[in-house]
XYZ file of C-alpha atoms in Angstrom:
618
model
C -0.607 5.863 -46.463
C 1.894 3.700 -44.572
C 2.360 4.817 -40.809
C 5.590 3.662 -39.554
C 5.054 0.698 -41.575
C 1.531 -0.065 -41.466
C -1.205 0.232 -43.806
C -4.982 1.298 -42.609
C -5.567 -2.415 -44.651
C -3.326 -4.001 -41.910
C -5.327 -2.081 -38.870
C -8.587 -2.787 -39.849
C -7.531 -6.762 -40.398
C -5.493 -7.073 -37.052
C -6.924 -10.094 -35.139
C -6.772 -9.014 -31.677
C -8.543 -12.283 -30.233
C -5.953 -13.964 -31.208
C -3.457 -11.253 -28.825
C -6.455 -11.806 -26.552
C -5.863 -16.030 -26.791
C -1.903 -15.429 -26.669
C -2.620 -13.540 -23.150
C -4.611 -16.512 -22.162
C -1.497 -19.024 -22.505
C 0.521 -16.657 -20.995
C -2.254 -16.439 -18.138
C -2.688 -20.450 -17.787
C 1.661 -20.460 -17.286
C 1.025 -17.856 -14.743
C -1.417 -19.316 -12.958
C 0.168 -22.193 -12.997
C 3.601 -21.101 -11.683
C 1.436 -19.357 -8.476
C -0.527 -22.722 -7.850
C 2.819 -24.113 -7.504
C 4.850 -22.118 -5.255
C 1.526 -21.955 -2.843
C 1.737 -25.538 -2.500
C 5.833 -25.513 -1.490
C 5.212 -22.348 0.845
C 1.354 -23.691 2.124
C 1.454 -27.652 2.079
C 5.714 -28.864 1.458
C 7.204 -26.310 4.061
C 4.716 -26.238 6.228
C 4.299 -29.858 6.706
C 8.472 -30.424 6.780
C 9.170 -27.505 9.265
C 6.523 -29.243 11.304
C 7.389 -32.721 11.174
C 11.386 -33.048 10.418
C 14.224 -31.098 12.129
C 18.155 -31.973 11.257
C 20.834 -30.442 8.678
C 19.087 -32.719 6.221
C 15.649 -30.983 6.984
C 17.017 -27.473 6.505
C 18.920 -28.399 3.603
C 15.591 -29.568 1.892
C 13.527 -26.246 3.442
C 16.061 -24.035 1.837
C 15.980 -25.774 -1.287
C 12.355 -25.823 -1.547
C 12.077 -22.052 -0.408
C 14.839 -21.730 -3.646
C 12.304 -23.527 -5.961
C 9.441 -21.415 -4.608
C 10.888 -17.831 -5.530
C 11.812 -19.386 -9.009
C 8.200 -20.370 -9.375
C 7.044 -16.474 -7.756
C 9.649 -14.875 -10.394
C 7.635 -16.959 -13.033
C 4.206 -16.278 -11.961
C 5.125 -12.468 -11.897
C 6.657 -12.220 -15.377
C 4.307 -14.496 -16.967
C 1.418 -11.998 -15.424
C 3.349 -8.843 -17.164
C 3.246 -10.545 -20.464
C -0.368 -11.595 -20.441
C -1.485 -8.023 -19.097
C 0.852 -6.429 -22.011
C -0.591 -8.574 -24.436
C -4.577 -8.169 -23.135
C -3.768 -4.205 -23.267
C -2.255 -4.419 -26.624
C -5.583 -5.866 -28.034
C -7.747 -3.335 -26.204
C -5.484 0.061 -28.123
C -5.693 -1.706 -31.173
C -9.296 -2.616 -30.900
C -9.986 1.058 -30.550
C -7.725 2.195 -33.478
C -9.947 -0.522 -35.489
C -13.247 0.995 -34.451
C -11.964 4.531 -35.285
C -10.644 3.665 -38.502
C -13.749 1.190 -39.563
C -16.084 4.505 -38.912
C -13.822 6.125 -41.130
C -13.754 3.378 -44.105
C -17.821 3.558 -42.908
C -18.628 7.075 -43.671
C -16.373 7.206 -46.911
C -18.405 3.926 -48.068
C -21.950 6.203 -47.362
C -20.661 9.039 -49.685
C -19.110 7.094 -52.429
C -15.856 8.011 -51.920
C -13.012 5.256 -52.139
C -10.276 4.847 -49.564
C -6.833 4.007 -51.684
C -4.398 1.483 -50.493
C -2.390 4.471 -50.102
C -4.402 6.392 -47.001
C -5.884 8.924 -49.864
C -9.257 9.434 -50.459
C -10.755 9.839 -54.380
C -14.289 11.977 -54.271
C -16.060 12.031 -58.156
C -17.147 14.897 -60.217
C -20.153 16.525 -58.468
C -21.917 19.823 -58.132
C -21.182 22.428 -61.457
C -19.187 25.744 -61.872
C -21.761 28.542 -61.322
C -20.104 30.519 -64.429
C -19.218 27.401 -67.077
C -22.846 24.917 -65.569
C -19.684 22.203 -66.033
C -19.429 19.318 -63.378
C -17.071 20.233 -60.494
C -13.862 17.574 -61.581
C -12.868 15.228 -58.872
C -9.712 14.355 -56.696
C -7.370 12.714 -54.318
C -7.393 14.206 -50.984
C -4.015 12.846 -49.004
C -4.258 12.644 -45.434
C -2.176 14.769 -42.849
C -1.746 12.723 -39.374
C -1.449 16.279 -37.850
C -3.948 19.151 -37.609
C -3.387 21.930 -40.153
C -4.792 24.972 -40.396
C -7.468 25.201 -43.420
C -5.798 25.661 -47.092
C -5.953 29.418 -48.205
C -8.987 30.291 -50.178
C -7.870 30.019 -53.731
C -6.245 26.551 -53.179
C -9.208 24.501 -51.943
C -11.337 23.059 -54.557
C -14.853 24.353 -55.038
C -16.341 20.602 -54.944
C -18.725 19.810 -51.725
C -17.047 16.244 -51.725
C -13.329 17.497 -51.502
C -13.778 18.659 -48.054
C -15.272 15.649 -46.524
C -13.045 13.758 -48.536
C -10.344 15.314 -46.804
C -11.320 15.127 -43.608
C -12.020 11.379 -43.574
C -8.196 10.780 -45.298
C -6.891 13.149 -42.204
C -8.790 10.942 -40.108
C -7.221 7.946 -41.275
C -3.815 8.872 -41.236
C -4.405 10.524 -37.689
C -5.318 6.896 -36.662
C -2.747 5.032 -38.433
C -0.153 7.511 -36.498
C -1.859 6.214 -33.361
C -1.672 2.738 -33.882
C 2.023 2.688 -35.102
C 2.905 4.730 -31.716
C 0.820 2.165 -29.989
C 2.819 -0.963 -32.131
C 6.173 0.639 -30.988
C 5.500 1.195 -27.468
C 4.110 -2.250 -26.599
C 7.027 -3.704 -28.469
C 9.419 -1.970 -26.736
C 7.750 -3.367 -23.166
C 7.406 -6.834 -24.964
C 11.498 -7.383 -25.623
C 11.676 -6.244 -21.947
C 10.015 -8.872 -20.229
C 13.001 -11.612 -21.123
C 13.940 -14.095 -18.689
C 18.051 -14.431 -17.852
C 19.307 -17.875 -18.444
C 19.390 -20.245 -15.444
C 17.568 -22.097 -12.577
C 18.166 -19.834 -9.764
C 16.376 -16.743 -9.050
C 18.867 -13.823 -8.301
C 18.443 -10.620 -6.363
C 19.887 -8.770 -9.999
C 16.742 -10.949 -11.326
C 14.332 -9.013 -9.481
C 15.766 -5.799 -10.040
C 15.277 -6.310 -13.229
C 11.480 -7.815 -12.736
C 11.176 -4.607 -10.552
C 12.062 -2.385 -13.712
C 9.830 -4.237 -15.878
C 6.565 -4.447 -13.940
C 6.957 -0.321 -13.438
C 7.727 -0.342 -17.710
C 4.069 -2.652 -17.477
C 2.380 -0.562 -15.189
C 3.195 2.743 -17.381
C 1.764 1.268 -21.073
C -0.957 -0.554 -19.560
C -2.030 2.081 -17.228
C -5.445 3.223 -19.112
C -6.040 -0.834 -19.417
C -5.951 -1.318 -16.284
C -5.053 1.092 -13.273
C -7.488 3.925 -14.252
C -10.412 1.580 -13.229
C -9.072 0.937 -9.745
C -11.839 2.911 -7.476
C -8.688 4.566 -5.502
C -10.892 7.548 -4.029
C -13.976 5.291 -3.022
C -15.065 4.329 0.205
C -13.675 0.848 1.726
C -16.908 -0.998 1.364
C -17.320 0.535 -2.623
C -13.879 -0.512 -2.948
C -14.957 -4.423 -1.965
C -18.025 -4.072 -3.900
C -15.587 -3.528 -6.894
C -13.394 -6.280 -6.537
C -15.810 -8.768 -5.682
C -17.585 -7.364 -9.322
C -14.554 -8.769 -11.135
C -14.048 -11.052 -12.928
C -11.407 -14.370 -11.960
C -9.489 -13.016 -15.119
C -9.640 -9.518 -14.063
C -8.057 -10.129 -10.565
C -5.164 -12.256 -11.797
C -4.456 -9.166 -13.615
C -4.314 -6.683 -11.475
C -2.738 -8.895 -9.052
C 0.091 -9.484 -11.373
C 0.771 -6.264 -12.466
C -0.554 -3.994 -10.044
C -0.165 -5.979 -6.710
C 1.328 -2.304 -4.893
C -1.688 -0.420 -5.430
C -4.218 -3.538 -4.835
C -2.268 -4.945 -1.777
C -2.202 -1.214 -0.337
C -6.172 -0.948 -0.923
C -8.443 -0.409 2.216
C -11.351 -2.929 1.556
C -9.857 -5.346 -0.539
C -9.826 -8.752 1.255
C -6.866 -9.568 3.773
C -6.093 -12.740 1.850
C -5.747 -11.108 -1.660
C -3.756 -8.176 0.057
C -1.375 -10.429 1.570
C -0.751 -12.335 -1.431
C -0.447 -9.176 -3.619
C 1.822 -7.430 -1.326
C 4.486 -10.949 -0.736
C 4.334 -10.202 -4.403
C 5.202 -6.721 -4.240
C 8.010 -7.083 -1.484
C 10.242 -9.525 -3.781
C 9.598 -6.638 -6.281
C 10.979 -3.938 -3.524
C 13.517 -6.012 -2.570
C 14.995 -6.244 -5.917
C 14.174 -2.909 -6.175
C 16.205 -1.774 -3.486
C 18.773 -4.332 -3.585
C 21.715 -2.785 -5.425
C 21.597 0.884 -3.987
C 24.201 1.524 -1.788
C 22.613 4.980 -0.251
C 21.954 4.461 4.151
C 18.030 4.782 4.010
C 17.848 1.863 1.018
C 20.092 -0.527 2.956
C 17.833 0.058 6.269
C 14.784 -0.393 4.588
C 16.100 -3.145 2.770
C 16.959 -5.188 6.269
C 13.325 -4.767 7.252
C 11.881 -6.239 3.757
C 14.252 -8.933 4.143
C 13.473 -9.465 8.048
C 9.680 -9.298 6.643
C 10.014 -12.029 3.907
C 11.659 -14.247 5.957
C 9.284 -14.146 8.424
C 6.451 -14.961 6.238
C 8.194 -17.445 3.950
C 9.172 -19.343 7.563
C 5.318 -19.880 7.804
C 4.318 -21.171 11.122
C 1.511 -20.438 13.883
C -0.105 -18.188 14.095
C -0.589 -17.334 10.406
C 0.606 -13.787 9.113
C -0.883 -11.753 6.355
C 0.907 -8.941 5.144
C -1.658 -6.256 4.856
C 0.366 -3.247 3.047
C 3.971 -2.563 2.490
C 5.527 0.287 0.666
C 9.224 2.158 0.168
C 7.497 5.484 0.549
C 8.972 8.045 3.188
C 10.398 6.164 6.356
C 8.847 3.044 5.173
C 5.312 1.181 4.919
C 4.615 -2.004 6.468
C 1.070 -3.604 8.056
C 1.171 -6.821 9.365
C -1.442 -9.069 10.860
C -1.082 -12.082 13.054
C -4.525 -14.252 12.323
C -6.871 -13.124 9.372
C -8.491 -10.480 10.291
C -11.586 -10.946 7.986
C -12.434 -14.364 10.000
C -11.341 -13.151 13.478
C -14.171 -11.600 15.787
C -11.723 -9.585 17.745
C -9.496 -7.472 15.831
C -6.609 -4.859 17.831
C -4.832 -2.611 15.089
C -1.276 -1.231 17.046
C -0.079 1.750 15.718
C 4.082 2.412 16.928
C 5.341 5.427 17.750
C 8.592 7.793 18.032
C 11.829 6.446 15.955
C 9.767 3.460 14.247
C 10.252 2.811 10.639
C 10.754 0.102 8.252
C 13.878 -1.290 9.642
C 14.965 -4.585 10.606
C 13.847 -3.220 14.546
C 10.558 -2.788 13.304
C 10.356 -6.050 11.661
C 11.496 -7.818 14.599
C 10.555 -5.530 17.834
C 7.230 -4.090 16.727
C 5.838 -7.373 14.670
C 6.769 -9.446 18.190
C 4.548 -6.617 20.272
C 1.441 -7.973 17.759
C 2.215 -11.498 17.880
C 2.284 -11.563 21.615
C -0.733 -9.245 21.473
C -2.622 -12.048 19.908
C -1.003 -15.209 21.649
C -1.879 -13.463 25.020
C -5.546 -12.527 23.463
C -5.788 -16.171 22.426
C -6.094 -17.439 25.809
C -9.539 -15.892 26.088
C -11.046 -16.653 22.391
C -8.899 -17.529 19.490
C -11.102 -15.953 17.038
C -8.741 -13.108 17.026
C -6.307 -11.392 15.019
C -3.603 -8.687 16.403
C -2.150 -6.247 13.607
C 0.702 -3.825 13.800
C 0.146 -0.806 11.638
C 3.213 1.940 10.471
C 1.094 3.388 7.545
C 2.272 7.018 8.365
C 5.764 8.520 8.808
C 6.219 8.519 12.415
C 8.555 11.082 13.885
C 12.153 10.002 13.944
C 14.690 11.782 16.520
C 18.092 10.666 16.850
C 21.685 12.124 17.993
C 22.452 12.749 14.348
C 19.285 14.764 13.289
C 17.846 16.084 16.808
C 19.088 19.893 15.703
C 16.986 19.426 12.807
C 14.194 16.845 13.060
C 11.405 18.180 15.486
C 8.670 16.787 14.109
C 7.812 14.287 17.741
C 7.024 17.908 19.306
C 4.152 18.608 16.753
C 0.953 16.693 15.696
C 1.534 17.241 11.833
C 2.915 13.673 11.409
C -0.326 12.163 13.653
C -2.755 14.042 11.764
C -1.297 12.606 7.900
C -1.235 8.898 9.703
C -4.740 9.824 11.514
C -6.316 9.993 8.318
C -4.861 7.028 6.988
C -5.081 4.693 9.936
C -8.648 5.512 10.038
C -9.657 4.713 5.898
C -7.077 1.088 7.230
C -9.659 0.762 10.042
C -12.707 1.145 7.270
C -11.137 -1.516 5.280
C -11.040 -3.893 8.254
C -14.476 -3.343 9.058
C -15.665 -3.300 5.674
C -14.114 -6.716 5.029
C -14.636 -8.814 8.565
C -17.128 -11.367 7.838
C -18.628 -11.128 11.408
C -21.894 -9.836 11.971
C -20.297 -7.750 14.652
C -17.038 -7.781 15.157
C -15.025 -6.313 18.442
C -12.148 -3.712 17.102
C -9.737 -2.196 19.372
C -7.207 0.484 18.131
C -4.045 0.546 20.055
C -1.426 3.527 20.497
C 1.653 3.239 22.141
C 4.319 6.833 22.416
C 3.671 9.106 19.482
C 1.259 6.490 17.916
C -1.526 7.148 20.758
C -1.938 10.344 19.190
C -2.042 9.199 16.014
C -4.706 7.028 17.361
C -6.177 10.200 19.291
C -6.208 11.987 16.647
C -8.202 9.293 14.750
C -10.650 9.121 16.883
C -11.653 12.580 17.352
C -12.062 13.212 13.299
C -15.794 13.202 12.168
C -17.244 9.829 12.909
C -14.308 8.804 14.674
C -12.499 5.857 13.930
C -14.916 3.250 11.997
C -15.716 0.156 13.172
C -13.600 0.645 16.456
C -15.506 -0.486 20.445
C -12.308 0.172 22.417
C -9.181 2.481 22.422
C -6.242 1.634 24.380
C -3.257 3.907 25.053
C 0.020 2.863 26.199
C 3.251 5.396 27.114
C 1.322 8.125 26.260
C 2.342 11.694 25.676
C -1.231 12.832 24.864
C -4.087 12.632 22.365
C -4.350 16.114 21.396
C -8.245 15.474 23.617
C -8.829 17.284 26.560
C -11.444 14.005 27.670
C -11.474 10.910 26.802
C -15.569 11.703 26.044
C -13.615 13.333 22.659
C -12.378 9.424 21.757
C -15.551 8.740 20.446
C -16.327 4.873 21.896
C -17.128 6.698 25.090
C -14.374 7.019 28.484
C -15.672 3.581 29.754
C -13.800 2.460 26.672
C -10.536 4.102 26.771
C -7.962 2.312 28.364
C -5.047 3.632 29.301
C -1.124 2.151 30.344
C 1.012 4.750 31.788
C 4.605 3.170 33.624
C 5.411 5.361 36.783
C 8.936 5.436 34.999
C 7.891 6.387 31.737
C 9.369 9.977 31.217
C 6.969 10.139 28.082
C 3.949 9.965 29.794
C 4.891 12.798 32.543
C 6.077 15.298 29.618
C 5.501 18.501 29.864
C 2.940 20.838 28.729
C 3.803 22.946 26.047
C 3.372 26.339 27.288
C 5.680 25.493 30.390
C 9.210 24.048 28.846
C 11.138 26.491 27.597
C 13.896 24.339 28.101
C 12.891 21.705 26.163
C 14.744 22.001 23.212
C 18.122 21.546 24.940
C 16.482 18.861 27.586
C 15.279 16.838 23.888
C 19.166 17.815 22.597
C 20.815 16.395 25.730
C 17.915 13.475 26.344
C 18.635 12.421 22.752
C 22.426 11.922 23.622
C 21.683 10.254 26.694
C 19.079 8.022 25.095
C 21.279 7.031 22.205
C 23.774 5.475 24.649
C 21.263 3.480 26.296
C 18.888 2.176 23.796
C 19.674 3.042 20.140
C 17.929 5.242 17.888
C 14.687 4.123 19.648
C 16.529 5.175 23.097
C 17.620 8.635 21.664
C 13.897 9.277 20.049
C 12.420 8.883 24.278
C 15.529 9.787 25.524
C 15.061 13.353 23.294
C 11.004 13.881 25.221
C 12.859 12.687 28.623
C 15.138 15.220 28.263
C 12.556 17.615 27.422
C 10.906 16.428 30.717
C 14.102 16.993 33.089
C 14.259 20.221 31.132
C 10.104 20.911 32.505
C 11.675 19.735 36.205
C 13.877 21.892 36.603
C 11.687 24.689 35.607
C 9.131 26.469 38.420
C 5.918 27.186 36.630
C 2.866 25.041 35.687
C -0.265 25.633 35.078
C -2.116 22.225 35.075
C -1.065 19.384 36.812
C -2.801 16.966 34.715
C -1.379 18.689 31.204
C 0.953 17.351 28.785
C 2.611 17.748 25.959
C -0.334 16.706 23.399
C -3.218 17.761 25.795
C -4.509 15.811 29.353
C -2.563 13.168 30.751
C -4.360 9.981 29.543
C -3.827 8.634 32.835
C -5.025 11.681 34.878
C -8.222 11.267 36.179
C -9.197 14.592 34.489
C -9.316 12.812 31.925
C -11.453 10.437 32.621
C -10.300 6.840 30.868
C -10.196 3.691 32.751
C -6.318 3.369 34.063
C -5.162 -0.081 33.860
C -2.924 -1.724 35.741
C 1.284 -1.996 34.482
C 4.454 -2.472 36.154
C 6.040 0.677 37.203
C 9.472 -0.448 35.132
C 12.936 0.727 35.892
C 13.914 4.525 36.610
C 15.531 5.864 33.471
C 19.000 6.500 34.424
C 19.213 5.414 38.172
C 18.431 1.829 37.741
C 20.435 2.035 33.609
C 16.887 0.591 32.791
C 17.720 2.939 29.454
C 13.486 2.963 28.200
C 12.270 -0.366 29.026
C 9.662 1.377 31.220
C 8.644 2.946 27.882
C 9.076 -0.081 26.236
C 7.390 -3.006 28.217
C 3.707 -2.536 27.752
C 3.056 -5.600 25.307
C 5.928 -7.883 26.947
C 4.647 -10.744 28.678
C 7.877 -11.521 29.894
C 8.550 -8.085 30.713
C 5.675 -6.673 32.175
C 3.174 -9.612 32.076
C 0.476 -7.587 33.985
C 0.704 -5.117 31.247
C 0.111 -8.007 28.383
C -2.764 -9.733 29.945
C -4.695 -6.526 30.231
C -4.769 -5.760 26.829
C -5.222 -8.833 25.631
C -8.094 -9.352 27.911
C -9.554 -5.644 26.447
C -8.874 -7.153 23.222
C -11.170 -9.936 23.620
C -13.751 -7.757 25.655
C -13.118 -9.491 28.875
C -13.504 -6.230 30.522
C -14.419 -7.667 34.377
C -10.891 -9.207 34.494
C -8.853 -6.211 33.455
C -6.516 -5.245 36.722
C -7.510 -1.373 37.383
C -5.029 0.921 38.892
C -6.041 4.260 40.764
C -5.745 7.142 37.793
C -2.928 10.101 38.700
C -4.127 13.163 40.475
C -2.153 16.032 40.537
């Protein structure tokens, strides 16, 4: 039987070491191609940018960067082809040992396999009425189950039925393998490189396209082994088990599920996920819809960032297109570093070109400031969750900064990020602070208080907090000598209030929103919205705490019982047209430099030198 044009005689003598050794080649030019572009982006750029300035400088830094993505774009479809090729061999070496069992058992009861698929069984057994030899026959194999042949059309002879089931067998295999042949093919005539020196953005739509085409044939090869719903340190334990082969491969064609991995090593992350980003931005390059061009400006803010290189180093610890946006970002390895501070942003932030330059600079100066104290350290900024957006244009319809819904989904993941961290530092101790400024801190709050609270984590520190969903900061789980809190005098967000008393507040987060817009952008409208809610609370008789809030206890409220730090009381809202900046200023040295030494100083553990302020009462 011939199966979309092959034979069980071509199966069975199908070489697939020598698909194997084709993958190899394909591997080595891979390989090779990545070697290359890390020694333009690690050793060329970094010593020119540091040593020459002028046009001529830039000229040669551009054209270098040029040459790098050309060498990136090779390394990734080099890595498809291998992986294609490697996965090919491993669905035709199981066809093979299905249809060698076959040929195996047919050999054991003398029965001959034709060139044809068929199967001839001899005369045996006898006719109970005539004592004559039961006459042989072909059985011809049916690549689909069938229901058994009536009665009076299946021959009496014991061999005809095992004949037939081994030439079913056969062709069921054959069918297999030529759907397997015609699938890979298709992937293979995908992965052809365009004409031409210069790596365009169409190029890596098109790369985008056929890494998903990749990830879809090869995913029993490869993705189904990826321990996705292990713990962080299981997940380590697994990558450190494969082989150097193994990783190249999964780096290559899976490098947005291994760069997105808590417990995989920062280094490997970062380099799958620069990977991935080219892919995204190809990806997202040519739609024309509002939420692809935003996101696109942030991946573009993002890569040139990291392609600029520089001090201190940045690793780019996940990244993702998924909801408003994924994007983790450390300043300093955090595997080497003995302090570690993970920020998590709050109301309005996604992956936007603000986010890629506002929030990334509130890490870097995180670190620089924490670097004065010990420079084993490494500052990350964290938006692995959706947080809640409020703006002019959606405030009738987009509540979600009133609820905890949104902190709970990023609670959970911010703490399996925090696993991975700790799972992966290579100190025998290392000191872990988790950060939460606006909406984040009770993403952070909410963290801490699940079972086991956040892992690996000694201090907490909350900045322009509405809450933590805790009553005490004993709920935190490090203990309220380790809960730090920054609360602005002029922060509206951190006086909001309590639920059960602002009945205004969805026309004071309507009218706040407006008011915020005008002063500070979507950012502006998403504070400006809780401010509102806050006048709204103002001009409203009744409370019942003093020290309540929206989410809970007033972090800063000495009911609450954290240790208040010290910050500059920032501009009034609308009196002073300070717009948010008292919401706004915590990590700015230049800003609020009081603010930025004392967490960099908690960062570190330098706890004696942290400025203390007197907590609020009443």
């Amino acid at each position: 039987m011939r199966v979309g044009g092959l034979t069980w005689a071509q199966l069975r003598d199908v070489r697939c070491a020598e698909l194997e050794s084709a993958a190899d080649g394909w591997g080595k030019a891979s390989n090779r191609a990545d070697a290359a572009r890390d020694r333009i982006d690690k050793q060329l750029l970094a010593g020119l940018t540091a040593a020459q300035e002028g046009e001529a400088a830039r000229a040669a830094v551009g054209r270098l960067r040029e040459l790098g993505r050309n060498f990136q774009y090779i390394y990734t479809e080099c890595g498809l082809v291998r992986t294609t090729l490697n996965s090919l061999a491993q669905d035709l070496r199981g066809a093979q040992r299905q249809l060698r069992d076959a040929l195996e058992e047919a050999a054991g009861l003398r029965l001959t396999v034709r060139a044809d698929g068929s199967v001839s069984y001899p005369d045996a057994g006898e006719d109970p009425f005539t004592k004559e030899k039961l006459r042989g026959g072909t059985a011809s194999g049916h690549a689909y189950l069938r229901s058994d042949a009536p009665p009076g059309l299946t021959s009496p002879n014991p061999l005809a039925a095992k004949a037939q089931a081994i030439a079913d067998r056969i062709a069921r295999v054959l069918n297999e393998a030529a759907e397997v042949d015609a699938r890979y093919t298709r992937t293979l005539r995908r992965l052809i490189a365009q004409d031409g020196l210069t790596v365009t953005d169409a190029m890596w739509a098109d790369t985008s396209a056929d890494a998903t085409a990749v990830r879809a044939v090869t995913a029993d090869y490869l993705k189904a082994a990826i321990p996705q719903d292990a713990t962080a340190a299981e997940r380590l334990a697994w990558w450190q088990g494969l082989t150097a082969e193994q990783r190249e491969e999964y780096l290559a064609v899976h490098p947005d599920l291994i760069g997105n991995l808590d417990g995989i090593p920062a280094a490997v992350r970062d380099a799958a996920n620069r990977d991935n980003l080219a892919l995204l931005i190809g990806k997202l390059a040519g739609a024309e819809d509002d939420r692809s061009r935003t996101m696109l400006a942030g991946l573009r803010s993002i890569d040139g960032q990291l392609r600029a290189g520089g001090h201190p180093p940045m690793f780019l610890l996940g990244i993702g297109d998924e909801g408003n946006g994924r994007a983790i970002v450390a300043y300093g390895n955090p595997d080497t570093a003995r302090n570690v501070s993970a920020y998590v942003p709050g109301l309005g932030t996604g992956l936007d070109e603000g986010f890629a330059q506002d929030d990334l600079r509130r890490a870097r100066d995180t670190l620089l400031g924490a670097m004065e104290y010990d420079k084993s350290t490494a500052s990350i900024v964290w938006l692995g969750y959706d947080a809640p957006q409020l703006s002019v244009d959606d405030a009738t319809g987009n509540t979600d900064v009133m609820f905890t819904e949104r902190a709970e989904e990023g609670a959970s993941a911010y703490g399996d990020f925090m696993a991975g961290i700790a799972a992966t530092n290579e100190n025998d101790d290392p000191h872990m602070t988790a950060v939460g400024h606006s909406y984040g801190s009770l993403t952070v709050g909410q963290a801490a208080q699940r079972e086991g609270g956040i892992p690996g984590v000694d201090d907490i520190v909350l900045v322009g907090s509405p809450g933590t969903g805790a009553d005490s900061a004993d709920d935190l789980g490090v203990g309220r000598a380790h809960v730090y809190v920054g609360a602005a005098e002029n922060d509206p967000v951190t006086r909001t209030p309590a639920k059960g008393e602002a009945q205004g507040m969805g026309m004071g987060a309507l009218g706040g929103a407006s008011v915020g817009a005008a002063l500070g952008g979507p950012v502006g409208a998403a504070v400006g919205g809780v401010g509102g809610a806050t006048m709204a609370y103002f001009a409203q008789d009744a409370q019942t705490e003093e020290s309540e809030v929206w989410f809970g206890t007033d972090p800063a409220h000495e009911d609450f019982g954290a240790r208040r730090f010290r910050v500059d009381d920032g501009p009034r809202p609308i009196r002073d047209m300070g717009g948010v900046d008292a919401h706004s200023n915590y990590f700015d040295p230049g800003k609020d430099v009081t603010s930025a030494d004392n967490i960099a100083r908690i960062v570190v553990g330098d706890y004696g030198d942290v400025q203390m302020d007197r907590r609020r009462r009443g």
